[in-house]
Amino acid sequence: MRQALVLAVALAAVVAVPWIAPIYHVLLMLPFMAYGVVLLGLNLLFGYTGLVSFGHALFIGLGAYTAAFLTGLFKVRALEVILLTAAVVAAVVAMPVAAFCVRYVKIYFGMLTLAFGMVFYTFLLKFYRLTGGDEGMPVARPFLLGRDLGDMPKIEYLAGPYYYYSLVVLIVAIAVMWRIVHSPFGLCLKTIRDNPAKAETLGISVPHYRWTAFVISAVYAGVGGALLATPTGNVDPTLAYWTHSGNLVFMTLLGGFASFFGPLVGAFVFIYLQDFVMSVVPYWRLVFGAILAALVIFAPGGLLGLFPRRRVIEAA
Amino acid sequence: MSALVSILMGGVFHASILFLVAAGLQVVFGVQKVFNLACGSFYALGAYFGVSAVQWYVAAGGPPAFFIVPLIAAGALIGVTGVIVERGLLSFVYERDETFQLLLTFAVVLMMEDAIRLTWGTAPVSTSGLYLVYGQARLAGAAVPVYNLIVIAASLVIALGIGWLLTRTAFGRIIRATADNREMAEALGVDMRRVYAKVFTLGTALGTLGGALVIPATAAMSEMGVELIVEAFAVVVIGGLGSMRGAFVGALVVGILRAVAISVYPELEMLIIYLIVITVLVFRPRGLFGGAAA
């Protein structure tokens, strides 16, 4: 009940932001919503299945470059088509990648995902003629629901229609993920996380479930990446760099990987805190590194873990 | 022929630096089971500190021919940061899941990158001109800087030194015992806190030394750490996590392949290394020299 109330207030606040908040803060909400989608997926793997990926930036990169290729090269401007294509591309790439990765757990899983991420990063960087190399590619403004909003000033477009479009995508992503983690499938994932050997004896095909969780999380990252590309207006290879993957895990940990909404809180706090710190000193990494270290040592449950109400079993 | 020799020698030079960093990664992983993402950051720290030491040395009027002495001293000395990181951060999370240990080293990566920017600025720094102070040697018609040969030799000496340390000394026996069975070693009276502090410092010093040694040949940049970690990572995966021989062979494979790829088909430079990493992980996940299950 209380959770529902908190959620309703949060939703109302997010809906109201474009009217009440300064434009600058409205625009900061866009990466938050995009990362929110990505992290919902990442946490299916991290919090619910117990696999820590250090390569999910690969799928953000795929989604973002899909948006760039479609709007630029192929003149496809409908955002619905772009998001759908990003999801499909991410899934298609994730299927073989996941098949390799889920054969391992823990550190080996992390290393293999990191290696795949860096393969894609290097590809983006080196195949200059196709991808624009380190300069990346521009992303043209997509049509929303078939409407060309090209005449709108960019800020108005982003803070208005695009904002609500992102919000709807995020809400749909939340609803779908909520269904997934509360389904028998989600229950199996948690069993695998807590005790893979027992899950196996119970007849759960552990690699198959891990593979499916990986592919779903990749689809989320792809969609989030495509959503992220428009406000940025330009995609470049650093989207796929391993430190970006590290930051994704950081955000998830920051909010709390043991709860459903933890990653969203993490994305929100990360983005606003980063913006604030950068406005004070240019050395945001120093501050964030210290925050991450403090989190790992003192509050591994993340921000939501600080409220011990209805403690969720900690993912070990 | 001479082109081939110079490519190979360039590769071996890079390999000897990579070996040092990877050896630091290996010893820490082997004993503490912590995959230290910050080993690249220590490498960058060693590089910057090395530049400062050499600049100070030159300004103080030291003969240029002996610049390698303050360089090596600086590289080894700054390794003490390892104690601080180990005692101040890592020692709190040994009982936790390895995910947290990994994330903690990632926190060090973030902090170190900006700490370096804060101390040395954002522009690259270098020990201008000292690289060729020892002249060039001619090997099968190719000109190879003598400094490179010195570094290769130094790296070999260090490799032998580590081998001696691990197999012939009491400390080495303790290290190997801890790597094999921590509980048993502890039960036999080994003070784990001291072992961990020493091992992590050794690992850090290898990284900083690698950074110091590379610096006359290139410029120190703040991104050099996060870039090197992925190469060092490739080395240990190819060689096998925790294995010193693996680090040695892996460094040679990565160093030479990279040198060849750069001169033959630059687009493939790092791509080919990652593809090898993936191939190794898929077909031989313990690496070429990997030991028991992780």
XYZ file of C-alpha atoms in Angstrom:
610
model
C 0.000 0.000 0.000
C 2.685 2.415 1.021
C 4.707 1.374 -1.987
C 1.765 2.106 -4.275
C 1.430 5.556 -2.730
C 5.114 6.337 -3.180
C 4.884 5.151 -6.771
C 1.840 7.309 -7.518
C 3.551 10.372 -6.092
C 6.726 9.642 -8.052
C 4.761 9.173 -11.266
C 2.804 12.388 -10.719
C 6.049 14.232 -10.095
C 7.646 12.883 -13.279
C 4.553 13.811 -15.307
C 4.574 17.310 -13.846
C 8.283 17.969 -14.330
C 8.012 19.717 -17.741
C 5.586 22.273 -16.243
C 7.210 22.978 -12.944
C 10.928 22.371 -13.327
C 13.435 24.602 -15.125
C 14.052 23.456 -18.690
C 17.578 22.327 -17.838
C 16.295 19.808 -15.328
C 13.608 18.640 -17.702
C 16.292 17.758 -20.234
C 18.265 15.875 -17.591
C 15.252 13.633 -17.127
C 15.683 12.269 -20.663
C 18.923 10.369 -20.016
C 17.434 9.281 -16.708
C 14.497 7.650 -18.448
C 16.723 6.053 -21.094
C 19.122 4.678 -18.467
C 16.095 3.627 -16.434
C 15.061 1.290 -19.247
C 18.623 -0.034 -19.594
C 19.022 -0.670 -15.878
C 15.691 -2.433 -15.500
C 17.072 -4.965 -17.950
C 20.546 -5.070 -16.433
C 19.070 -5.769 -13.031
C 17.187 -8.781 -14.327
C 20.665 -10.186 -14.874
C 22.432 -8.633 -11.868
C 19.889 -8.537 -9.052
C 17.580 -11.349 -10.102
C 19.907 -13.840 -11.773
C 23.143 -13.001 -9.973
C 25.282 -12.381 -13.059
C 27.291 -9.156 -13.233
C 27.884 -7.984 -16.769
C 30.757 -5.623 -17.487
C 29.760 -5.362 -21.123
C 26.203 -4.131 -21.333
C 27.346 -0.875 -22.865
C 27.661 -3.031 -25.987
C 23.862 -3.147 -26.274
C 23.418 0.529 -25.488
C 25.870 1.169 -28.306
C 23.927 -1.141 -30.614
C 20.650 0.632 -29.858
C 22.142 4.093 -30.250
C 23.923 3.257 -33.505
C 20.754 1.630 -34.799
C 19.011 4.971 -34.278
C 21.852 6.772 -36.045
C 21.888 4.399 -39.014
C 18.113 4.363 -39.418
C 17.614 8.130 -39.234
C 20.720 8.914 -41.269
C 21.469 6.236 -43.823
C 18.040 4.667 -44.266
C 15.882 7.772 -43.737
C 13.634 5.881 -41.351
C 12.427 8.476 -38.900
C 9.548 6.858 -37.019
C 10.673 6.372 -33.422
C 8.394 3.350 -33.044
C 10.267 1.619 -35.878
C 13.611 2.717 -34.464
C 12.903 1.347 -30.999
C 11.578 -1.888 -32.416
C 14.595 -2.304 -34.691
C 16.949 -1.531 -31.802
C 15.237 -4.229 -29.761
C 15.522 -6.744 -32.590
C 19.165 -5.882 -33.353
C 20.097 -6.149 -29.676
C 18.293 -9.487 -29.395
C 19.923 -10.893 -32.526
C 23.404 -9.916 -31.326
C 22.691 -11.007 -27.769
C 21.599 -14.516 -28.703
C 25.043 -15.861 -29.694
C 26.872 -13.602 -27.214
C 24.675 -14.821 -24.375
C 25.135 -18.416 -25.467
C 28.890 -18.023 -24.954
C 28.687 -15.942 -21.789
C 26.186 -17.926 -19.749
C 28.453 -20.949 -19.781
C 30.363 -19.103 -17.068
C 29.502 -17.318 -13.874
C 31.090 -14.728 -11.623
C 34.389 -13.271 -12.726
C 34.599 -15.266 -15.973
C 31.154 -14.127 -17.000
C 32.146 -10.536 -16.288
C 35.348 -10.861 -18.295
C 33.674 -12.465 -21.270
C 31.011 -9.753 -21.432
C 33.738 -7.128 -21.136
C 35.615 -8.716 -24.039
C 32.516 -8.743 -26.255
C 31.808 -5.124 -25.371
C 35.337 -4.124 -26.306
C 35.122 -6.002 -29.617
C 32.177 -3.827 -30.548
C 33.880 -0.687 -29.244
C 36.961 -1.376 -31.340
C 34.801 -2.106 -34.355
C 33.032 1.252 -33.964
C 36.328 3.050 -33.504
C 38.291 1.460 -36.323
C 35.773 1.041 -39.127
C 35.766 4.711 -39.761
C 33.941 4.771 -43.075
C 30.992 2.854 -41.759
C 30.695 4.260 -38.250
C 32.420 7.634 -38.362
C 35.183 6.424 -36.031
C 35.715 8.410 -32.877
C 33.594 11.288 -34.172
C 30.592 9.030 -34.298
C 27.396 9.715 -36.222
C 24.642 12.289 -35.934
C 21.116 11.237 -35.060
C 18.330 13.063 -36.873
C 15.210 14.015 -34.967
C 12.740 11.107 -35.111
C 9.015 11.390 -35.870
C 6.766 10.640 -32.923
C 3.630 8.598 -33.660
C 4.035 9.398 -37.331
C 4.199 13.146 -36.796
C 7.136 15.126 -38.115
C 7.956 17.671 -35.433
C 10.858 19.145 -37.380
C 9.570 22.716 -37.103
C 9.573 22.719 -33.328
C 12.572 24.274 -31.609
C 14.800 21.460 -30.405
C 14.414 22.257 -26.708
C 10.632 22.366 -26.962
C 10.603 19.077 -28.846
C 12.771 17.359 -26.250
C 11.052 18.815 -23.210
C 7.567 18.254 -24.632
C 6.586 15.399 -26.927
C 9.855 13.504 -26.644
C 9.764 13.693 -22.858
C 6.328 12.103 -22.664
C 7.205 9.581 -25.322
C 10.233 8.477 -23.260
C 8.083 8.361 -20.168
C 5.560 6.063 -21.823
C 8.357 3.801 -23.034
C 9.767 3.695 -19.500
C 6.366 2.888 -17.991
C 5.785 0.110 -20.496
C 9.294 -1.201 -19.754
C 8.539 -1.142 -16.024
C 5.192 -2.906 -16.469
C 6.695 -5.638 -18.648
C 9.634 -6.150 -16.309
C 7.294 -6.257 -13.319
C 5.393 -9.064 -15.019
C 8.622 -10.882 -15.862
C 10.117 -10.853 -12.376
C 6.830 -11.812 -10.740
C 6.186 -14.673 -13.125
C 7.276 -18.271 -12.560
C 10.151 -17.437 -14.900
C 11.328 -14.680 -12.537
C 11.020 -17.033 -9.607
C 13.237 -19.540 -11.402
C 15.848 -16.840 -11.980
C 15.911 -16.026 -8.275
C 16.266 -19.692 -7.447
C 19.197 -19.921 -9.830
C 20.779 -16.885 -8.204
C 20.426 -18.239 -4.685
C 21.305 -21.841 -5.379
C 22.126 -22.970 -8.916
C 22.740 -26.572 -7.872
C 19.326 -26.816 -6.240
C 17.678 -25.165 -9.224
C 19.255 -27.787 -11.445
C 17.962 -30.620 -9.260
C 14.502 -29.072 -9.358
C 14.565 -29.494 -13.098
C 15.278 -25.867 -14.039
C 17.545 -25.681 -17.049
C 19.994 -23.193 -15.559
C 21.889 -22.184 -18.741
C 18.652 -21.757 -20.660
C 17.174 -19.434 -18.039
C 20.375 -17.433 -17.793
C 20.466 -17.148 -21.559
C 16.890 -15.874 -21.705
C 17.534 -13.348 -18.926
C 20.617 -12.143 -20.781
C 18.737 -11.670 -24.050
C 15.887 -9.812 -22.338
C 18.356 -7.527 -20.586
C 20.092 -6.876 -23.907
C 16.788 -5.919 -25.526
C 16.161 -3.452 -22.700
C 19.649 -2.005 -23.138
C 19.110 -1.705 -26.893
C 15.825 0.158 -26.490
C 17.350 2.386 -23.807
C 20.322 3.107 -26.065
C 18.034 4.138 -28.922
C 16.078 6.353 -26.544
C 19.316 7.932 -25.334
C 20.540 8.745 -28.843
C 18.016 11.460 -29.729
C 18.611 13.875 -26.833
C 22.355 13.463 -27.282
C 21.973 14.057 -31.025
C 25.207 12.217 -31.736
C 26.437 8.722 -31.019
C 30.089 7.812 -30.542
C 32.086 4.697 -29.603
C 32.523 5.665 -25.929
C 28.916 4.500 -25.508
C 30.270 0.957 -25.816
C 33.453 1.453 -23.758
C 33.991 -0.780 -20.740
C 33.919 2.076 -18.233
C 30.394 2.871 -19.442
C 29.434 -0.711 -18.609
C 31.064 -0.207 -15.222
C 28.982 2.907 -14.655
C 25.817 0.944 -15.405
C 26.681 -1.538 -12.659
C 27.537 1.430 -10.432
C 24.106 3.005 -10.988
C 22.375 -0.281 -10.221
C 24.361 -0.706 -7.035
C 23.750 2.924 -6.097
C 19.994 2.498 -6.098
C 20.053 -1.032 -4.781
C 20.062 -4.157 -6.915
C 18.001 -6.092 -4.393
C 14.812 -4.176 -5.091
C 12.773 -3.743 -8.231
C 12.899 0.063 -8.327
C 16.447 0.333 -7.017
C 18.049 0.705 -10.459
C 15.654 3.546 -11.355
C 16.559 5.379 -8.160
C 20.217 4.713 -8.969
C 19.938 6.130 -12.479
C 18.137 9.219 -11.204
C 20.584 9.938 -8.398
C 23.605 9.175 -10.584
C 22.572 11.566 -13.354
C 21.568 14.470 -11.148
C 24.499 14.014 -8.803
C 26.920 13.810 -11.720
C 25.459 16.991 -13.158
C 25.703 18.736 -9.811
C 29.255 17.626 -9.088
C 30.407 18.603 -12.579
C 28.962 22.067 -12.092
C 31.109 22.488 -8.967
C 34.360 20.702 -9.868
C 35.428 19.070 -13.125
C 36.619 15.996 -11.266
C 33.376 14.052 -11.004
C 35.165 10.698 -11.201
C 37.081 11.407 -8.023
C 33.860 12.154 -6.147
C 31.973 9.261 -7.713
C 34.801 6.826 -7.110
C 34.717 7.781 -3.443
C 30.924 7.390 -3.390
C 31.171 3.968 -5.022
C 33.847 2.867 -2.572
C 31.732 4.056 0.359
C 28.680 2.272 -1.052
C 30.513 -1.011 -1.511
C 31.998 -0.895 1.969
C 29.167 0.557 4.036
C 25.939 0.181 2.094
C 26.109 -2.696 -0.391
C 22.308 -2.668 -0.474
C 22.340 0.735 -2.158
C 20.119 3.698 -1.318
C 16.924 1.649 -1.129
C 18.790 -0.841 1.039
C 19.116 1.907 3.632
C 15.402 1.595 4.368
C 15.158 -1.765 6.062
C 11.369 -1.890 5.599
C 10.417 -5.261 4.113
C 13.946 -6.287 3.483
C 14.410 -8.126 0.244
C 16.731 -11.093 0.359
C 20.149 -9.803 -0.517
C 21.546 -11.158 -3.737
C 24.871 -12.688 -2.914
C 63.794 -8.541 -42.990
C 64.747 -5.376 -41.148
C 61.110 -4.273 -41.157
C 60.087 -7.566 -39.625
C 62.764 -7.298 -36.946
C 61.714 -3.815 -35.958
C 58.050 -4.869 -35.793
C 58.948 -7.868 -33.657
C 61.194 -5.853 -31.366
C 58.460 -3.260 -30.935
C 56.090 -6.071 -30.045
C 58.489 -7.603 -27.542
C 59.061 -4.208 -25.927
C 55.333 -3.743 -25.512
C 55.056 -7.315 -24.278
C 57.637 -6.757 -21.560
C 55.657 -3.788 -20.227
C 52.429 -5.730 -20.481
C 54.001 -8.618 -18.646
C 54.814 -6.435 -15.651
C 51.274 -5.106 -15.355
C 49.733 -8.516 -16.007
C 52.056 -10.138 -13.467
C 50.759 -7.670 -10.896
C 47.216 -8.595 -11.835
C 48.023 -12.308 -11.609
C 49.725 -12.320 -8.236
C 46.828 -10.408 -6.699
C 44.227 -12.625 -8.307
C 46.106 -15.803 -7.511
C 46.402 -15.055 -3.801
C 43.499 -12.758 -2.984
C 41.035 -13.843 -5.707
C 40.458 -10.179 -6.465
C 40.424 -9.190 -10.121
C 42.078 -5.822 -9.845
C 40.627 -3.489 -12.479
C 42.821 -0.744 -11.024
C 46.065 -2.349 -12.203
C 45.897 -0.102 -15.282
C 45.478 2.917 -13.028
C 48.581 1.965 -11.071
C 50.383 1.702 -14.377
C 49.313 5.250 -15.259
C 50.301 6.480 -11.804
C 53.750 4.935 -12.194
C 54.135 6.600 -15.572
C 53.284 10.083 -14.293
C 55.350 9.701 -11.168
C 58.251 8.448 -13.291
C 58.067 11.528 -15.514
C 58.090 13.804 -12.493
C 61.049 11.984 -10.959
C 63.058 12.190 -14.161
C 62.202 15.864 -14.668
C 63.278 16.582 -11.116
C 66.461 14.568 -11.648
C 67.339 16.419 -14.851
C 66.573 19.782 -13.260
C 68.860 18.868 -10.360
C 71.659 18.398 -12.866
C 71.901 14.618 -12.875
C 73.713 13.110 -15.861
C 71.121 12.119 -18.497
C 72.745 8.742 -19.032
C 71.629 7.590 -15.585
C 68.023 8.826 -15.829
C 66.888 5.225 -15.652
C 67.934 5.058 -11.989
C 65.474 7.658 -10.673
C 62.906 6.280 -13.105
C 63.035 2.759 -11.700
C 63.272 4.050 -8.135
C 60.183 6.198 -8.672
C 58.276 3.323 -10.242
C 59.061 0.986 -7.370
C 58.508 3.636 -4.692
C 55.045 4.722 -5.789
C 54.043 1.088 -5.437
C 53.394 1.877 -1.777
C 50.003 3.251 -2.897
C 49.127 -0.428 -2.909
C 49.246 -0.583 0.876
C 46.890 2.357 1.137
C 44.383 0.902 -1.314
C 44.583 -2.542 0.258
C 44.398 -1.513 3.912
C 42.131 1.472 3.351
C 39.593 -0.074 0.974
C 39.928 -3.685 -0.087
C 40.528 -5.130 3.355
C 36.912 -4.324 4.261
C 35.338 -6.488 1.612
C 37.291 -9.748 1.559
C 34.366 -11.545 3.147
C 31.934 -10.246 0.550
C 30.949 -11.496 -2.853
C 33.604 -10.956 -5.512
C 31.252 -8.598 -7.361
C 31.808 -6.063 -4.600
C 35.550 -6.488 -4.735
C 35.464 -5.925 -8.482
C 33.334 -2.814 -8.045
C 35.668 -1.492 -5.378
C 38.621 -1.727 -7.741
C 36.443 0.036 -10.315
C 35.976 2.812 -7.769
C 39.778 3.049 -7.557
C 39.907 3.315 -11.369
C 37.533 6.284 -11.287
C 39.299 8.025 -8.411
C 42.794 7.458 -9.760
C 41.962 8.846 -13.189
C 40.872 12.154 -11.733
C 43.552 12.177 -9.045
C 46.082 12.055 -11.875
C 44.322 14.858 -13.760
C 44.241 16.880 -10.570
C 47.947 16.401 -9.901
C 49.489 16.481 -13.354
C 46.874 18.278 -15.448
C 45.095 17.059 -18.554
C 47.865 17.605 -21.115
C 50.170 14.651 -21.823
C 53.561 14.814 -20.113
C 56.777 13.162 -21.262
C 60.493 12.868 -20.590
C 61.318 14.602 -23.836
C 64.522 13.552 -25.540
C 65.814 11.042 -23.034
C 64.465 8.054 -24.943
C 67.344 7.933 -27.403
C 70.064 8.928 -24.961
C 71.460 5.407 -25.175
C 71.431 5.495 -28.950
C 70.213 2.802 -31.279
C 71.460 -0.713 -31.847
C 71.432 -2.419 -35.208
C 69.779 -5.802 -35.207
C 69.678 -7.614 -38.567
C 69.619 -4.261 -40.320
C 66.906 -2.717 -38.144
C 67.530 0.192 -35.801
C 66.250 -0.631 -32.317
C 66.523 1.911 -29.494
C 68.882 0.588 -26.844
C 66.421 1.743 -24.221
C 63.925 -0.849 -25.492
C 66.522 -3.567 -25.074
C 67.195 -2.402 -21.523
C 63.487 -2.585 -20.692
C 63.187 -6.046 -22.224
C 66.166 -7.189 -20.192
C 64.813 -5.561 -17.033
C 61.477 -7.248 -17.529
C 63.163 -10.617 -17.977
C 65.154 -10.062 -14.798
C 61.979 -9.180 -12.934
C 60.250 -12.264 -14.338
C 63.100 -14.431 -13.089
C 63.064 -12.569 -9.780
C 59.355 -13.274 -9.311
C 59.928 -16.905 -10.198
C 62.678 -17.067 -7.594
C 60.529 -15.300 -5.028
C 57.600 -17.639 -5.551
C 59.462 -20.922 -5.680
C 62.605 -20.473 -3.611
C 61.725 -18.298 -0.638
C 59.663 -18.749 2.509
C 57.458 -15.847 1.497
C 56.822 -17.500 -1.859
C 55.836 -20.734 -0.168
C 53.350 -18.840 1.987
C 51.958 -17.078 -1.064
C 51.475 -20.324 -2.934
C 49.976 -22.008 0.100
C 47.515 -19.139 0.486
C 46.606 -19.265 -3.188
C 45.948 -23.005 -2.902
C 44.054 -23.067 0.363
C 43.532 -19.934 2.348
C 41.844 -21.521 5.346
C 44.544 -24.124 5.734
C 47.319 -21.542 5.495
C 45.559 -19.418 8.078
C 45.080 -22.405 10.350
C 48.799 -23.065 10.137
C 49.482 -19.642 11.559
C 49.916 -17.406 8.520
C 48.873 -13.834 9.260
C 46.558 -13.273 6.322
C 46.368 -9.515 6.778
C 50.105 -9.139 6.319
C 50.223 -11.529 3.393
C 47.432 -9.680 1.621
C 49.019 -6.296 2.244
C 52.374 -7.514 0.935
C 50.937 -9.288 -2.079
C 48.789 -6.355 -3.105
C 51.734 -4.005 -2.727
C 53.867 -6.322 -4.840
C 51.139 -6.369 -7.493
C 50.840 -2.596 -7.402
C 54.599 -2.091 -7.597
C 54.795 -4.292 -10.692
C 52.160 -2.112 -12.328
C 53.765 1.187 -11.374
C 57.153 -0.095 -12.476
C 55.689 -1.046 -15.837
C 54.278 2.453 -16.164
C 57.565 4.097 -15.216
C 59.546 1.983 -17.666
C 57.269 2.644 -20.630
C 57.323 6.380 -20.216
C 60.528 7.432 -21.984
C 59.144 5.761 -25.125
C 55.795 7.498 -25.063
C 53.879 10.262 -23.302
C 51.846 9.856 -20.132
C 48.125 10.454 -20.671
C 45.329 10.210 -18.158
C 43.469 7.610 -20.259
C 46.459 5.290 -20.493
C 45.277 3.340 -17.460
C 41.799 2.397 -18.621
C 43.217 1.575 -22.034
C 45.939 -0.690 -20.730
C 43.682 -2.636 -18.402
C 41.845 -4.198 -21.324
C 45.150 -5.337 -22.823
C 46.417 -6.673 -19.498
C 43.075 -8.362 -19.160
C 43.559 -10.000 -22.558
C 46.987 -11.205 -21.436
C 45.725 -12.912 -18.309
C 42.768 -14.480 -20.071
C 44.971 -15.911 -22.802
C 47.574 -17.066 -20.317
C 45.172 -18.224 -17.647
C 44.103 -16.311 -14.541
C 46.566 -16.497 -11.676
C 49.408 -18.072 -13.611
C 52.778 -16.333 -13.926
C 53.892 -18.402 -16.887
C 50.538 -17.558 -18.421
C 51.216 -13.852 -17.969
C 54.573 -14.267 -19.670
C 53.272 -16.155 -22.694
C 50.085 -14.103 -22.884
C 52.061 -10.853 -22.889
C 54.221 -12.096 -25.748
C 51.173 -13.191 -27.746
C 49.324 -9.910 -27.232
C 52.391 -7.684 -27.641
C 53.608 -9.274 -30.862
C 50.176 -9.762 -32.407
C 49.336 -6.161 -31.771
C 52.594 -4.961 -33.311
C 52.043 -7.125 -36.385
C 48.401 -6.099 -36.728
C 49.257 -2.398 -36.479
C 51.730 -2.605 -39.332
C 49.757 -4.994 -41.544
C 46.128 -4.029 -41.061
C 45.661 -1.282 -38.465
C 41.864 -1.639 -38.372
C 42.339 -5.037 -36.765
C 44.731 -3.819 -34.066
C 42.736 -4.540 -30.922
C 39.916 -6.418 -32.598
C 42.147 -9.402 -33.274
C 43.248 -9.504 -29.652
C 39.680 -9.520 -28.349
C 38.735 -12.189 -30.824
C 41.573 -14.330 -29.504
C 40.425 -13.627 -25.964
C 36.914 -14.780 -26.812
C 38.218 -17.848 -28.615
C 40.333 -18.767 -25.604
C 37.477 -18.164 -23.173
C 35.134 -20.256 -25.246
C 37.411 -23.197 -25.922
C 39.823 -23.094 -23.033
C 38.312 -20.929 -20.295
C 41.159 -21.572 -17.889
C 43.598 -20.075 -20.382
C 46.709 -21.687 -21.759
C 48.321 -22.135 -18.347
C 45.274 -21.874 -16.110
C 45.224 -24.076 -13.048
C 42.384 -25.342 -10.917
C 38.794 -24.210 -11.180
C 38.136 -20.568 -10.384
